[in-house]
Coordinates of C-alpha atoms in Angstrom, one line a residue:
Chain O
T1 CA 0.0 0.0 0.0
Q2 CA 1.4 3.4 -1.0
L3 CA 1.1 6.0 1.7
L4 CA 1.1 9.8 1.4
E5 CA 2.0 11.8 4.5
Q6 CA 0.9 15.4 4.5
S7 CA 2.2 18.1 6.8
P8 CA 1.3 20.1 8.6
Q9 CA -2.1 18.7 9.5
F10 CA -3.5 22.1 10.4
L11 CA -2.4 25.6 9.6
S12 CA -3.9 28.9 10.8
I13 CA -2.5 32.1 9.3
Q14 CA -3.4 35.7 8.7
E15 CA -4.3 37.1 5.3
G16 CA -1.2 38.2 3.4
E17 CA 1.2 35.5 4.9
N18 CA 3.0 32.9 2.8
L19 CA 2.9 29.2 3.5
T20 CA 4.1 25.9 2.3
V21 CA 2.5 22.5 2.7
Y22 CA 4.2 19.2 2.0
C23 CA 3.2 15.7 0.7
N24 CA 5.8 12.9 1.2
S25 CA 6.0 9.2 0.4
S26 CA 8.5 6.5 0.3
S27 CA 6.9 5.3 -3.0
V28 CA 7.3 6.5 -6.5
F29 CA 4.2 8.0 -8.3
S30 CA 3.6 8.3 -12.0
S31 CA 1.8 11.6 -11.2
L32 CA 0.7 13.6 -8.3
Q33 CA -2.3 15.8 -7.9
W34 CA -3.4 18.5 -5.5
Y35 CA -7.0 19.1 -4.7
R36 CA -8.8 21.7 -2.5
Q37 CA -11.9 20.7 -0.7
E38 CA -14.2 23.3 0.8
P39 CA -16.7 22.5 3.6
G40 CA -19.7 20.6 2.3
E41 CA -18.2 20.0 -1.1
G42 CA -16.2 17.4 -2.9
P43 CA -12.5 17.9 -3.8
V44 CA -11.7 20.1 -6.8
L45 CA -8.5 19.4 -8.8
L46 CA -6.0 22.2 -8.7
V47 CA -3.0 20.7 -10.6
T48 CA -1.4 17.5 -11.9
V49 CA 2.4 17.1 -11.9
V50 CA 3.9 14.3 -13.8
T51 CA 7.6 15.0 -14.4
G52 CA 10.3 14.8 -11.6
G53 CA 11.4 18.3 -10.7
E54 CA 8.4 19.9 -12.4
V55 CA 7.1 23.3 -11.1
K56 CA 3.6 24.6 -12.0
K57 CA 2.1 27.9 -11.1
L58 CA -1.5 28.7 -10.7
K59 CA -1.8 32.4 -9.8
R60 CA -0.5 32.6 -6.2
L61 CA -0.1 28.9 -5.9
T62 CA 3.2 27.1 -6.8
F63 CA 3.4 23.4 -7.0
Q64 CA 6.6 21.3 -7.2
F65 CA 7.1 17.6 -7.8
G66 CA 10.2 16.1 -6.3
D67 CA 13.0 14.9 -8.6
A68 CA 12.4 11.3 -7.5
R69 CA 8.6 11.6 -7.9
K70 CA 8.1 10.7 -4.3
D71 CA 7.1 14.0 -2.8
S72 CA 5.5 17.4 -3.6
S73 CA 5.0 20.8 -2.1
L74 CA 2.4 23.5 -2.5
H75 CA 3.4 27.1 -1.7
I76 CA 0.8 29.9 -1.4
T77 CA 2.0 33.5 -1.7
A78 CA 0.0 36.2 0.1
A79 CA -2.8 34.0 1.3
Q80 CA -6.4 35.2 1.1
T81 CA -9.4 34.2 3.0
G82 CA -10.7 32.4 -0.1
D83 CA -7.8 30.0 0.2
T84 CA -9.3 28.4 3.3
G85 CA -10.0 24.7 2.8
L86 CA -8.6 21.2 3.0
Y87 CA -5.7 20.7 0.7
L88 CA -5.3 17.1 -0.4
C89 CA -2.5 15.4 -2.4
A90 CA -3.2 12.3 -4.3
G91 CA -0.8 10.0 -6.2
A92 CA -1.3 7.6 -9.1
P93 CA 0.9 4.5 -8.5
G94 CA 4.3 3.7 -10.1
N95 CA 4.6 3.9 -13.9
S96 CA 1.1 2.6 -14.7
G97 CA -0.6 5.9 -15.7
Y98 CA -3.8 4.4 -14.5
S99 CA -6.4 6.4 -12.7
T100 CA -6.5 4.8 -9.2
L101 CA -5.4 7.4 -6.7
T102 CA -4.1 7.2 -3.1
F103 CA -5.0 10.3 -1.0
G104 CA -3.1 11.8 1.9
K105 CA -5.0 12.9 5.0
G106 CA -4.8 16.6 4.0
T107 CA -3.8 19.9 5.4
M108 CA -6.6 22.0 6.8
L109 CA -5.8 25.7 6.0
L110 CA -7.6 28.5 7.8
V111 CA -6.8 32.0 6.6
S112 CA -8.1 34.8 8.8
P113 CA -8.7 38.4 7.8
Chain R
E1 CA -21.3 20.4 -18.8
A2 CA -23.1 19.0 -15.8
G3 CA -20.9 17.7 -13.0
V4 CA -21.2 14.5 -10.9
A5 CA -24.5 14.3 -9.2
Q6 CA -25.1 12.6 -5.9
S7 CA -28.2 12.1 -3.7
P8 CA -29.2 12.4 -1.0
R9 CA -26.9 15.1 0.3
Y10 CA -27.5 14.2 3.9
K11 CA -28.8 11.1 5.7
I12 CA -29.3 10.2 9.3
I13 CA -30.0 6.6 10.3
E14 CA -29.8 4.4 13.3
K15 CA -27.3 1.6 13.6
R16 CA -28.3 -1.7 12.0
Q17 CA -30.5 0.1 9.4
S18 CA -29.8 0.1 5.7
V19 CA -29.0 3.0 3.5
A20 CA -28.4 3.6 -0.2
F21 CA -26.6 6.4 -2.1
W22 CA -26.9 7.3 -5.7
C23 CA -24.4 8.7 -8.1
N24 CA -24.7 9.9 -11.7
P25 CA -21.3 10.6 -13.3
I26 CA -20.3 13.1 -15.9
S27 CA -21.7 12.1 -19.3
G28 CA -19.3 9.9 -21.3
H29 CA -17.1 9.0 -18.3
A30 CA -16.4 5.3 -18.2
T31 CA -14.8 5.2 -14.8
L32 CA -16.7 5.7 -11.6
Y33 CA -15.4 5.7 -8.0
W34 CA -16.9 5.6 -4.6
Y35 CA -14.8 7.0 -1.7
Q36 CA -15.4 7.1 2.1
Q37 CA -14.1 10.2 3.8
I38 CA -14.1 10.1 7.6
L39 CA -13.8 13.5 9.4
G40 CA -10.3 14.7 9.4
Q41 CA -9.0 12.2 6.8
G42 CA -8.5 12.0 3.1
P43 CA -10.8 10.0 0.8
K44 CA -10.4 6.3 0.9
L45 CA -11.3 4.4 -2.2
L46 CA -14.1 1.8 -1.7
I47 CA -14.7 0.6 -5.2
Q48 CA -13.8 1.6 -8.8
F49 CA -15.8 0.7 -11.9
Q50 CA -14.7 0.8 -15.5
N51 CA -18.1 0.8 -17.4
N52 CA -20.1 -1.9 -15.5
G53 CA -17.0 -4.0 -14.4
V54 CA -15.2 -3.7 -11.1
V55 CA -11.5 -2.6 -11.3
D56 CA -10.8 -2.5 -7.6
D57 CA -12.9 -3.3 -4.6
S58 CA -10.1 -4.4 -2.3
Q59 CA -11.1 -1.9 0.5
L60 CA -14.8 -2.4 0.3
P61 CA -16.2 -4.1 3.5
K62 CA -18.1 -6.7 1.5
D63 CA -19.9 -8.1 4.5
R64 CA -22.0 -4.9 4.7
F65 CA -21.2 -2.7 1.7
S66 CA -22.3 -3.4 -1.9
A67 CA -22.2 -1.3 -5.0
E68 CA -23.5 -1.8 -8.5
R69 CA -23.3 0.0 -11.9
L70 CA -25.5 -2.2 -13.9
K71 CA -25.8 -0.2 -17.2
G72 CA -22.3 1.4 -16.9
V73 CA -23.8 4.8 -16.2
D74 CA -25.2 5.6 -12.7
S75 CA -24.3 3.7 -9.6
T76 CA -25.7 2.8 -6.2
L77 CA -23.7 2.2 -3.0
K78 CA -25.6 0.4 -0.2
I79 CA -24.7 -0.2 3.4
Q80 CA -26.6 -3.0 5.3
P81 CA -26.5 -3.1 8.3
A82 CA -24.9 0.3 9.1
K83 CA -22.5 0.7 12.1
L84 CA -21.6 3.8 14.0
E85 CA -18.1 3.8 12.4
D86 CA -19.8 4.2 8.9
S87 CA -20.5 7.8 9.8
A88 CA -18.6 9.7 7.0
V89 CA -19.0 11.5 3.8
Y90 CA -19.4 9.3 0.8
L91 CA -17.9 10.8 -2.3
C92 CA -18.5 9.7 -5.9
A93 CA -16.1 10.7 -8.6
S94 CA -15.8 9.9 -12.3
S95 CA -13.1 10.1 -15.0
L96 CA -12.9 9.5 -18.7
S97 CA -11.3 6.1 -18.4
H98 CA -9.1 4.1 -16.0
Y99 CA -6.5 3.9 -18.8
T100 CA -6.2 7.6 -19.7
G101 CA -4.7 9.1 -16.5
P102 CA -5.7 10.1 -13.0
T103 CA -7.9 13.2 -13.4
Q104 CA -11.1 12.7 -11.4
Y105 CA -14.1 14.9 -10.9
F106 CA -15.9 14.7 -7.6
G107 CA -19.5 15.1 -6.7
P108 CA -20.6 17.1 -3.5
G109 CA -20.8 13.9 -1.4
T110 CA -23.5 12.4 0.9
R111 CA -23.0 13.0 4.6
L112 CA -24.1 10.0 6.6
L113 CA -24.6 10.0 10.3
V114 CA -25.3 6.7 12.0
L115 CA -26.8 7.0 15.5

């Protein structure tokens, strides 16, 4: 079973601060995804990273996939209250390219005004 | 394009009762997933269908949980009898195909409380 460890579990910050959350595993993934889940809703895909060392930017969010494709980070610049939510990373196993995902437990982010 | 539909949105039952959840995936999506998300945790895959065939049901508690996707479109997940620890959000997701990569689209979920 491939496990994804996310840290921190919970993060409470003020609007305007920067933050980084992490997703780590001892297993190699063919791709890794980041989702955001707001209360009462299902997860929404933010990004997919597939190449070791890849960096993707989505406005104020920067995603990085580790060189060995075992870990990833999400950095948010100048957080806003709208960034509040549960951030989940999910990995597709090995080199299969198949759609089955393993999810981490998530980082709950609370951004206060 | 309509998203993944789920019903009901909320359900409260007593232990030992039965309950069923319904999911209609995005039109044209061959793969359908049911996840269980317990408070404070990430989604755990219960069962994955490719059309009307099961791809993975290794984490489905088969003594009490069952799922079907008879015509390869919508799906039903049933719990019988329910236990207290089944209280969770049940998420349905769909994707184009199991063989074309990991992008999944989630429904809003059904929140189940077992008393």
